[in-house]
């Protein structure tokens, strides 16, 4: 059987299962979504957002890309962030990276991957900023995993530096920004960082909303 057909069969089985638990399972979801969380994760197939945190349809707004990056010129990401934060009013934004991330690993190498070099360049920049710390780590896997953690921290910074989040922090004291890392070998998540609406923003990235009468 063609491999993809099993996906469609699995969908049928899933619908039946959902309806057995709750006959109105889909009825209640058809009009609106009110997720409390925005998940920004790696596109890696081994880190399925819904599965690892047990959320149901309607609970999680999701954006995934290679190495869970938040780039300030990426209109796809920024549109997702703006919609989630301003319209859906999510209370929590979770950036979830994972150890042994292929994207981060590729960025640490000298290999030429073509177009994707431009995406991975952002991680190379982070490597350069933290080179002194990273080069003290002898073990290659440990160094990669430390860069995975630092990368998560830097993406939280990028989110906090957007006008989208700064405005909401000021107006509604949300969202909270969480940095988590997923361990592929154990299946467990680890909380690494938390940015709250009271967190300091590096001065040069701070916007003056009063002047704009917002
Ligand atoms: Co990855």
PDB file of C-alpha atoms and ligand atoms in Angstrom:
ATOM      1  CA  UNK A   1       0.000   0.000   0.000  1.00  0.00           C
ATOM      2  CA  UNK A   2       1.204   3.501  -0.753  1.00  0.00           C
ATOM      3  CA  UNK A   3       2.574   4.894   2.473  1.00  0.00           C
ATOM      4  CA  UNK A   4       0.501   8.034   2.439  1.00  0.00           C
ATOM      5  CA  UNK A   5      -2.788   6.115   2.461  1.00  0.00           C
ATOM      6  CA  UNK A   6      -2.193   5.046   6.030  1.00  0.00           C
ATOM      7  CA  UNK A   7      -2.381   8.719   7.002  1.00  0.00           C
ATOM      8  CA  UNK A   8      -5.902   9.047   5.609  1.00  0.00           C
ATOM      9  CA  UNK A   9      -6.951   5.819   7.308  1.00  0.00           C
ATOM     10  CA  UNK A  10      -5.460   7.029  10.570  1.00  0.00           C
ATOM     11  CA  UNK A  11      -7.496  10.220  10.221  1.00  0.00           C
ATOM     12  CA  UNK A  12     -10.721   8.220   9.947  1.00  0.00           C
ATOM     13  CA  UNK A  13      -9.820   6.200  13.022  1.00  0.00           C
ATOM     14  CA  UNK A  14      -8.958   9.392  14.933  1.00  0.00           C
ATOM     15  CA  UNK A  15     -12.303  11.011  14.103  1.00  0.00           C
ATOM     16  CA  UNK A  16     -14.140   7.935  15.359  1.00  0.00           C
ATOM     17  CA  UNK A  17     -12.087   7.902  18.531  1.00  0.00           C
ATOM     18  CA  UNK A  18     -12.753  11.602  19.211  1.00  0.00           C
ATOM     19  CA  UNK A  19     -16.480  11.201  18.643  1.00  0.00           C
ATOM     20  CA  UNK A  20     -16.618   8.255  20.993  1.00  0.00           C
ATOM     21  CA  UNK A  21     -15.122  10.374  23.770  1.00  0.00           C
ATOM     22  CA  UNK A  22     -17.230  13.447  22.978  1.00  0.00           C
ATOM     23  CA  UNK A  23     -20.014  13.393  20.396  1.00  0.00           C
ATOM     24  CA  UNK A  24     -19.687  17.205  20.041  1.00  0.00           C
ATOM     25  CA  UNK A  25     -15.887  17.088  19.687  1.00  0.00           C
ATOM     26  CA  UNK A  26     -15.814  18.863  16.326  1.00  0.00           C
ATOM     27  CA  UNK A  27     -19.056  20.791  16.724  1.00  0.00           C
ATOM     28  CA  UNK A  28     -17.599  22.903  19.541  1.00  0.00           C
ATOM     29  CA  UNK A  29     -14.467  23.732  17.516  1.00  0.00           C
ATOM     30  CA  UNK A  30     -16.058  24.771  14.243  1.00  0.00           C
ATOM     31  CA  UNK A  31     -16.785  28.432  15.019  1.00  0.00           C
ATOM     32  CA  UNK A  32     -13.830  29.770  16.919  1.00  0.00           C
ATOM     33  CA  UNK A  33     -10.426  29.103  18.402  1.00  0.00           C
ATOM     34  CA  UNK A  34      -9.234  30.463  21.724  1.00  0.00           C
ATOM     35  CA  UNK A  35      -5.782  29.041  22.258  1.00  0.00           C
ATOM     36  CA  UNK A  36      -3.846  30.256  25.290  1.00  0.00           C
ATOM     37  CA  UNK A  37      -0.487  29.302  23.878  1.00  0.00           C
ATOM     38  CA  UNK A  38       1.646  30.088  20.863  1.00  0.00           C
ATOM     39  CA  UNK A  39       4.209  27.383  20.188  1.00  0.00           C
ATOM     40  CA  UNK A  40       7.300  28.275  18.192  1.00  0.00           C
ATOM     41  CA  UNK A  41       9.231  25.105  17.550  1.00  0.00           C
ATOM     42  CA  UNK A  42      11.647  23.363  15.242  1.00  0.00           C
ATOM     43  CA  UNK A  43      10.233  21.762  12.092  1.00  0.00           C
ATOM     44  CA  UNK A  44      11.953  18.492  13.090  1.00  0.00           C
ATOM     45  CA  UNK A  45       9.503  15.591  12.713  1.00  0.00           C
ATOM     46  CA  UNK A  46      10.593  14.137  16.049  1.00  0.00           C
ATOM     47  CA  UNK A  47       9.226  17.079  18.014  1.00  0.00           C
ATOM     48  CA  UNK A  48       5.463  17.051  17.415  1.00  0.00           C
ATOM     49  CA  UNK A  49       4.121  19.997  19.406  1.00  0.00           C
ATOM     50  CA  UNK A  50       0.638  18.704  20.282  1.00  0.00           C
ATOM     51  CA  UNK A  51       1.808  15.220  21.177  1.00  0.00           C
ATOM     52  CA  UNK A  52       4.575  16.041  23.596  1.00  0.00           C
ATOM     53  CA  UNK A  53       2.481  18.414  25.712  1.00  0.00           C
ATOM     54  CA  UNK A  54      -0.856  16.670  25.338  1.00  0.00           C
ATOM     55  CA  UNK A  55      -2.843  19.585  23.924  1.00  0.00           C
ATOM     56  CA  UNK A  56      -6.082  19.117  21.999  1.00  0.00           C
ATOM     57  CA  UNK A  57      -7.264  20.924  18.863  1.00  0.00           C
ATOM     58  CA  UNK A  58      -8.033  24.537  19.729  1.00  0.00           C
ATOM     59  CA  UNK A  59      -5.459  24.821  22.512  1.00  0.00           C
ATOM     60  CA  UNK A  60      -2.226  25.549  20.672  1.00  0.00           C
ATOM     61  CA  UNK A  61      -1.366  28.042  17.928  1.00  0.00           C
ATOM     62  CA  UNK A  62       1.713  26.748  16.150  1.00  0.00           C
ATOM     63  CA  UNK A  63       4.583  28.047  14.067  1.00  0.00           C
ATOM     64  CA  UNK A  64       7.513  25.817  13.237  1.00  0.00           C
ATOM     65  CA  UNK A  65      10.624  26.359  11.169  1.00  0.00           C
ATOM     66  CA  UNK A  66      14.166  25.074  11.011  1.00  0.00           C
ATOM     67  CA  UNK A  67      15.799  25.607  14.419  1.00  0.00           C
ATOM     68  CA  UNK A  68      12.858  27.613  15.854  1.00  0.00           C
ATOM     69  CA  UNK A  69      14.122  31.024  14.773  1.00  0.00           C
ATOM     70  CA  UNK A  70      12.340  34.349  15.216  1.00  0.00           C
ATOM     71  CA  UNK A  71      13.794  36.652  12.579  1.00  0.00           C
ATOM     72  CA  UNK A  72      12.761  40.285  12.671  1.00  0.00           C
ATOM     73  CA  UNK A  73      12.243  40.411   8.890  1.00  0.00           C
ATOM     74  CA  UNK A  74      10.330  37.125   8.618  1.00  0.00           C
ATOM     75  CA  UNK A  75       6.793  38.262   7.827  1.00  0.00           C
ATOM     76  CA  UNK A  76       5.464  34.756   8.158  1.00  0.00           C
ATOM     77  CA  UNK A  77       6.656  34.510  11.750  1.00  0.00           C
ATOM     78  CA  UNK A  78       5.748  38.108  12.575  1.00  0.00           C
ATOM     79  CA  UNK A  79       2.233  37.662  11.205  1.00  0.00           C
ATOM     80  CA  UNK A  80       1.747  34.565  13.326  1.00  0.00           C
ATOM     81  CA  UNK A  81       3.117  36.388  16.365  1.00  0.00           C
ATOM     82  CA  UNK A  82       0.961  39.448  15.820  1.00  0.00           C
ATOM     83  CA  UNK A  83      -2.204  37.437  15.250  1.00  0.00           C
ATOM     84  CA  UNK A  84      -1.554  35.217  18.260  1.00  0.00           C
ATOM     85  CA  UNK A  85      -0.630  38.041  20.626  1.00  0.00           C
ATOM     86  CA  UNK A  86      -2.968  40.838  19.517  1.00  0.00           C
ATOM     87  CA  UNK A  87      -6.046  39.032  18.200  1.00  0.00           C
ATOM     88  CA  UNK A  88      -6.066  35.645  19.928  1.00  0.00           C
ATOM     89  CA  UNK A  89      -4.461  37.225  22.992  1.00  0.00           C
ATOM     90  CA  UNK A  90      -2.423  34.173  23.924  1.00  0.00           C
ATOM     91  CA  UNK A  91      -1.103  34.329  27.482  1.00  0.00           C
ATOM     92  CA  UNK A  92       2.038  32.339  26.801  1.00  0.00           C
ATOM     93  CA  UNK A  93       4.503  32.138  23.946  1.00  0.00           C
ATOM     94  CA  UNK A  94       6.687  29.052  24.090  1.00  0.00           C
ATOM     95  CA  UNK A  95       9.904  28.771  22.106  1.00  0.00           C
ATOM     96  CA  UNK A  96      10.814  25.123  22.123  1.00  0.00           C
ATOM     97  CA  UNK A  97      14.131  23.962  20.757  1.00  0.00           C
ATOM     98  CA  UNK A  98      15.569  20.495  21.038  1.00  0.00           C
ATOM     99  CA  UNK A  99      18.938  18.947  21.773  1.00  0.00           C
ATOM    100  CA  UNK A 100      20.856  17.577  18.813  1.00  0.00           C
ATOM    101  CA  UNK A 101      19.033  19.971  16.458  1.00  0.00           C
ATOM    102  CA  UNK A 102      20.149  19.389  12.870  1.00  0.00           C
ATOM    103  CA  UNK A 103      19.742  23.067  11.994  1.00  0.00           C
ATOM    104  CA  UNK A 104      21.977  24.217  14.827  1.00  0.00           C
ATOM    105  CA  UNK A 105      24.466  21.457  14.031  1.00  0.00           C
ATOM    106  CA  UNK A 106      24.599  22.515  10.373  1.00  0.00           C
ATOM    107  CA  UNK A 107      25.142  26.141  11.389  1.00  0.00           C
ATOM    108  CA  UNK A 108      28.147  25.075  13.492  1.00  0.00           C
ATOM    109  CA  UNK A 109      29.760  23.359  10.525  1.00  0.00           C
ATOM    110  CA  UNK A 110      31.510  24.751   7.466  1.00  0.00           C
ATOM    111  CA  UNK A 111      29.343  22.801   5.051  1.00  0.00           C
ATOM    112  CA  UNK A 112      27.658  24.682   2.225  1.00  0.00           C
ATOM    113  CA  UNK A 113      23.948  23.871   2.123  1.00  0.00           C
ATOM    114  CA  UNK A 114      22.891  26.356  -0.573  1.00  0.00           C
ATOM    115  CA  UNK A 115      19.852  28.525   0.107  1.00  0.00           C
ATOM    116  CA  UNK A 116      19.491  27.343   3.686  1.00  0.00           C
ATOM    117  CA  UNK A 117      22.883  28.933   4.481  1.00  0.00           C
ATOM    118  CA  UNK A 118      21.002  32.235   4.631  1.00  0.00           C
ATOM    119  CA  UNK A 119      18.605  30.928   7.273  1.00  0.00           C
ATOM    120  CA  UNK A 120      21.353  29.251   9.286  1.00  0.00           C
ATOM    121  CA  UNK A 121      23.429  32.425   9.133  1.00  0.00           C
ATOM    122  CA  UNK A 122      21.346  33.754  12.033  1.00  0.00           C
ATOM    123  CA  UNK A 123      22.616  30.891  14.196  1.00  0.00           C
ATOM    124  CA  UNK A 124      26.180  31.508  13.068  1.00  0.00           C
ATOM    125  CA  UNK A 125      25.798  35.084  14.324  1.00  0.00           C
ATOM    126  CA  UNK A 126      24.673  33.782  17.718  1.00  0.00           C
ATOM    127  CA  UNK A 127      27.665  31.422  17.744  1.00  0.00           C
ATOM    128  CA  UNK A 128      29.939  34.406  17.153  1.00  0.00           C
ATOM    129  CA  UNK A 129      28.376  36.412  20.014  1.00  0.00           C
ATOM    130  CA  UNK A 130      28.882  33.487  22.444  1.00  0.00           C
ATOM    131  CA  UNK A 131      32.109  32.103  20.960  1.00  0.00           C
ATOM    132  CA  UNK A 132      34.143  32.564  24.128  1.00  0.00           C
ATOM    133  CA  UNK A 133      31.742  30.502  26.223  1.00  0.00           C
ATOM    134  CA  UNK A 134      31.183  27.871  23.532  1.00  0.00           C
ATOM    135  CA  UNK A 135      34.871  27.295  22.858  1.00  0.00           C
ATOM    136  CA  UNK A 136      35.462  26.387  26.510  1.00  0.00           C
ATOM    137  CA  UNK A 137      33.291  23.300  25.959  1.00  0.00           C
ATOM    138  CA  UNK A 138      35.498  20.501  24.639  1.00  0.00           C
ATOM    139  CA  UNK A 139      32.867  17.875  23.901  1.00  0.00           C
ATOM    140  CA  UNK A 140      31.265  18.558  20.519  1.00  0.00           C
ATOM    141  CA  UNK A 141      27.792  17.316  21.420  1.00  0.00           C
ATOM    142  CA  UNK A 142      27.828  19.288  24.663  1.00  0.00           C
ATOM    143  CA  UNK A 143      28.864  22.408  22.717  1.00  0.00           C
ATOM    144  CA  UNK A 144      26.071  21.835  20.185  1.00  0.00           C
ATOM    145  CA  UNK A 145      23.530  21.397  22.962  1.00  0.00           C
ATOM    146  CA  UNK A 146      24.703  24.549  24.720  1.00  0.00           C
ATOM    147  CA  UNK A 147      24.235  26.471  21.465  1.00  0.00           C
ATOM    148  CA  UNK A 148      20.740  24.948  21.209  1.00  0.00           C
ATOM    149  CA  UNK A 149      19.986  26.476  24.639  1.00  0.00           C
ATOM    150  CA  UNK A 150      21.540  29.837  23.815  1.00  0.00           C
ATOM    151  CA  UNK A 151      19.614  29.917  20.540  1.00  0.00           C
ATOM    152  CA  UNK A 152      16.342  29.506  22.470  1.00  0.00           C
ATOM    153  CA  UNK A 153      17.314  32.390  24.746  1.00  0.00           C
ATOM    154  CA  UNK A 154      18.176  34.621  21.782  1.00  0.00           C
ATOM    155  CA  UNK A 155      14.829  33.885  20.115  1.00  0.00           C
ATOM    156  CA  UNK A 156      13.029  34.942  23.316  1.00  0.00           C
ATOM    157  CA  UNK A 157      15.010  38.158  23.147  1.00  0.00           C
ATOM    158  CA  UNK A 158      13.975  38.638  19.532  1.00  0.00           C
ATOM    159  CA  UNK A 159      10.318  38.181  20.467  1.00  0.00           C
ATOM    160  CA  UNK A 160      10.568  40.578  23.407  1.00  0.00           C
ATOM    161  CA  UNK A 161      12.138  43.189  21.152  1.00  0.00           C
ATOM    162  CA  UNK A 162       9.205  43.313  18.715  1.00  0.00           C
ATOM    163  CA  UNK A 163       6.756  46.213  18.975  1.00  0.00           C
ATOM    164  CA  UNK A 164       4.031  43.546  19.046  1.00  0.00           C
ATOM    165  CA  UNK A 165       5.139  42.149  22.399  1.00  0.00           C
ATOM    166  CA  UNK A 166       6.371  45.433  23.884  1.00  0.00           C
ATOM    167  CA  UNK A 167       2.972  47.027  23.275  1.00  0.00           C
ATOM    168  CA  UNK A 168       1.101  44.089  24.849  1.00  0.00           C
ATOM    169  CA  UNK A 169       3.443  43.985  27.836  1.00  0.00           C
ATOM    170  CA  UNK A 170       2.657  47.612  28.467  1.00  0.00           C
ATOM    171  CA  UNK A 171      -1.078  47.463  27.773  1.00  0.00           C
ATOM    172  CA  UNK A 172      -2.100  44.038  29.080  1.00  0.00           C
ATOM    173  CA  UNK A 173       0.868  42.627  31.011  1.00  0.00           C
ATOM    174  CA  UNK A 174       1.018  39.557  28.811  1.00  0.00           C
ATOM    175  CA  UNK A 175       2.231  37.321  27.180  1.00  0.00           C
ATOM    176  CA  UNK A 176       4.817  35.436  29.193  1.00  0.00           C
ATOM    177  CA  UNK A 177       7.673  34.145  27.056  1.00  0.00           C
ATOM    178  CA  UNK A 178       8.950  30.658  27.855  1.00  0.00           C
ATOM    179  CA  UNK A 179      12.114  28.997  26.610  1.00  0.00           C
ATOM    180  CA  UNK A 180      11.953  25.208  26.715  1.00  0.00           C
ATOM    181  CA  UNK A 181      14.209  22.495  25.372  1.00  0.00           C
ATOM    182  CA  UNK A 182      13.115  19.010  24.365  1.00  0.00           C
ATOM    183  CA  UNK A 183      15.311  15.983  24.919  1.00  0.00           C
ATOM    184  CA  UNK A 184      14.865  13.611  21.977  1.00  0.00           C
ATOM    185  CA  UNK A 185      16.366  10.734  23.959  1.00  0.00           C
ATOM    186  CA  UNK A 186      14.109  10.912  27.012  1.00  0.00           C
ATOM    187  CA  UNK A 187      11.010  12.678  25.659  1.00  0.00           C
ATOM    188  CA  UNK A 188      11.131  15.186  28.517  1.00  0.00           C
ATOM    189  CA  UNK A 189      10.922  18.960  28.260  1.00  0.00           C
ATOM    190  CA  UNK A 190      13.074  21.232  30.392  1.00  0.00           C
ATOM    191  CA  UNK A 191      12.178  24.812  31.307  1.00  0.00           C
ATOM    192  CA  UNK A 192      15.171  27.041  30.682  1.00  0.00           C
ATOM    193  CA  UNK A 193      14.119  30.683  30.512  1.00  0.00           C
ATOM    194  CA  UNK A 194      11.178  32.891  31.368  1.00  0.00           C
ATOM    195  CA  UNK A 195      10.628  36.470  30.208  1.00  0.00           C
ATOM    196  CA  UNK A 196       7.804  38.298  31.986  1.00  0.00           C
ATOM    197  CA  UNK A 197       6.147  41.630  31.109  1.00  0.00           C
ATOM    198  CA  UNK A 198       8.482  43.153  33.718  1.00  0.00           C
ATOM    199  CA  UNK A 199      11.613  41.880  31.999  1.00  0.00           C
ATOM    200  CA  UNK A 200      14.181  44.455  30.933  1.00  0.00           C
ATOM    201  CA  UNK A 201      14.572  45.113  27.236  1.00  0.00           C
ATOM    202  CA  UNK A 202      18.007  46.117  25.968  1.00  0.00           C
ATOM    203  CA  UNK A 203      17.783  49.879  25.627  1.00  0.00           C
ATOM    204  CA  UNK A 204      18.383  50.245  21.902  1.00  0.00           C
ATOM    205  CA  UNK A 205      15.460  47.902  21.114  1.00  0.00           C
ATOM    206  CA  UNK A 206      12.982  49.684  23.398  1.00  0.00           C
ATOM    207  CA  UNK A 207      10.170  51.600  21.645  1.00  0.00           C
ATOM    208  CA  UNK A 208       8.487  54.677  23.032  1.00  0.00           C
ATOM    209  CA  UNK A 209       4.771  54.091  22.693  1.00  0.00           C
ATOM    210  CA  UNK A 210       3.704  57.228  24.569  1.00  0.00           C
ATOM    211  CA  UNK A 211       5.182  59.369  21.827  1.00  0.00           C
ATOM    212  CA  UNK A 212       2.995  57.525  19.326  1.00  0.00           C
ATOM    213  CA  UNK A 213      -0.068  58.082  21.567  1.00  0.00           C
ATOM    214  CA  UNK A 214      -0.720  54.351  21.745  1.00  0.00           C
TER     215      UNK A 214
HETATM  216 CO1  LIG B   1      15.788  21.008  15.020  1.00  0.00          CO
END
